[in-house]
Amino acid sequence: SIQIYGYEGRGSVAGSLSSLESATTDSDLDYDYLQNWGPR
């Protein structure tokens, strides 16, 4: 659900589901980007 939340912020809920179903690599990339934006 965390990944979906992050995607929501970007404004692409459907994209999050697609990415998650597509492959974990995409999600990993997005998660990394989110982590960088989080602590900042």
Backbone as CSV, one residue per row, in Angstrom:
resi,resn,N_x,N_y,N_z,CA_x,CA_y,CA_z,C_x,C_y,C_z
1,SER,0.851,-1.207,0.000,0.000,0.000,0.000,0.881,1.250,0.000
2,ILE,2.078,1.126,0.558,2.979,2.294,0.618,3.281,2.762,-0.800
3,GLN,3.558,1.803,-1.676,3.886,2.163,-3.054,2.720,2.919,-3.688
4,ILE,1.512,2.421,-3.474,0.333,3.071,-4.046,0.234,4.502,-3.536
5,TYR,0.488,4.689,-2.241,0.414,6.023,-1.655,1.377,6.958,-2.366
6,GLY,2.595,6.482,-2.554,3.609,7.300,-3.219,3.145,7.678,-4.610
7,TYR,2.578,6.707,-5.312,2.103,6.979,-6.666,0.992,8.010,-6.633
8,GLU,0.130,7.880,-5.644,-0.993,8.816,-5.523,-0.486,10.254,-5.505
9,GLY,0.589,10.466,-4.775,1.155,11.810,-4.686,1.532,12.321,-6.067
10,ARG,2.009,11.424,-6.905,2.394,11.816,-8.257,1.153,12.056,-9.120
11,GLY,0.050,11.425,-8.724,-1.184,11.602,-9.491,-1.343,10.511,-10.527
12,SER,-1.023,9.261,-10.143,-1.135,8.148,-11.091,-1.433,6.864,-10.316
13,VAL,-2.646,6.787,-9.799,-3.018,5.604,-9.020,-3.039,4.371,-9.919
14,ALA,-3.664,4.491,-11.083,-3.745,3.373,-12.027,-2.332,2.931,-12.422
15,GLY,-1.463,3.882,-12.601,-0.089,3.570,-12.996,0.586,2.722,-11.935
16,SER,0.311,3.019,-10.674,0.934,2.266,-9.583,0.534,0.794,-9.681
17,LEU,-0.747,0.546,-9.861,-1.220,-0.834,-9.955,-0.580,-1.522,-11.150
18,SER,-0.515,-0.814,-12.263,0.072,-1.369,-13.480,1.539,-1.716,-13.237
19,SER,2.249,-0.790,-12.627,3.680,-0.988,-12.370,3.878,-2.191,-11.451
20,LEU,3.076,-2.251,-10.399,3.213,-3.344,-9.438,2.944,-4.680,-10.123
21,GLU,1.928,-4.712,-10.981,1.592,-5.953,-11.681,2.611,-6.250,-12.772
22,SER,3.154,-5.182,-13.355,4.114,-5.340,-14.448,5.400,-5.985,-13.929
23,ALA,6.065,-5.303,-13.003,7.329,-5.829,-12.471,7.694,-5.100,-11.192
24,THR,8.544,-5.728,-10.402,8.953,-5.114,-9.139,10.059,-4.094,-9.368
25,THR,10.736,-4.206,-10.496,11.842,-3.282,-10.786,11.304,-1.858,-10.836
26,ASP,10.194,-1.662,-11.528,9.608,-0.326,-11.641,9.265,0.210,-10.252
27,SER,8.625,-0.622,-9.461,8.233,-0.203,-8.114,9.467,0.161,-7.300
28,ASP,10.502,-0.644,-7.427,11.735,-0.385,-6.680,12.279,0.983,-7.026
29,LEU,12.281,1.303,-8.304,12.804,2.597,-8.747,11.982,3.717,-8.120
30,ASP,10.664,3.584,-8.180,9.790,4.625,-7.629,10.001,4.751,-6.125
31,TYR,10.129,3.607,-5.466,10.309,3.614,-4.017,11.593,4.356,-3.654
32,ASP,12.656,4.061,-4.391,13.938,4.730,-4.159,13.754,6.239,-4.282
33,TYR,13.074,6.643,-5.329,12.857,8.081,-5.552,12.061,8.679,-4.389
34,LEU,11.101,7.916,-3.899,10.282,8.408,-2.795,11.130,8.565,-1.542
35,GLN,11.967,7.580,-1.266,12.824,7.632,-0.073,13.695,8.876,-0.119
36,ASN,14.209,9.194,-1.282,15.063,10.367,-1.424,14.259,11.629,-1.128
37,TRP,13.014,11.635,-1.545,12.169,12.821,-1.355,11.611,12.875,0.072
38,GLY,11.537,11.704,0.716,10.983,11.652,2.072,11.856,12.385,3.087
39,PRO,13.065,11.887,3.344,13.934,12.498,4.363,14.185,13.972,4.103
40,ARG,14.155,14.369,2.860,14.415,15.764,2.543,13.230,16.599,2.979
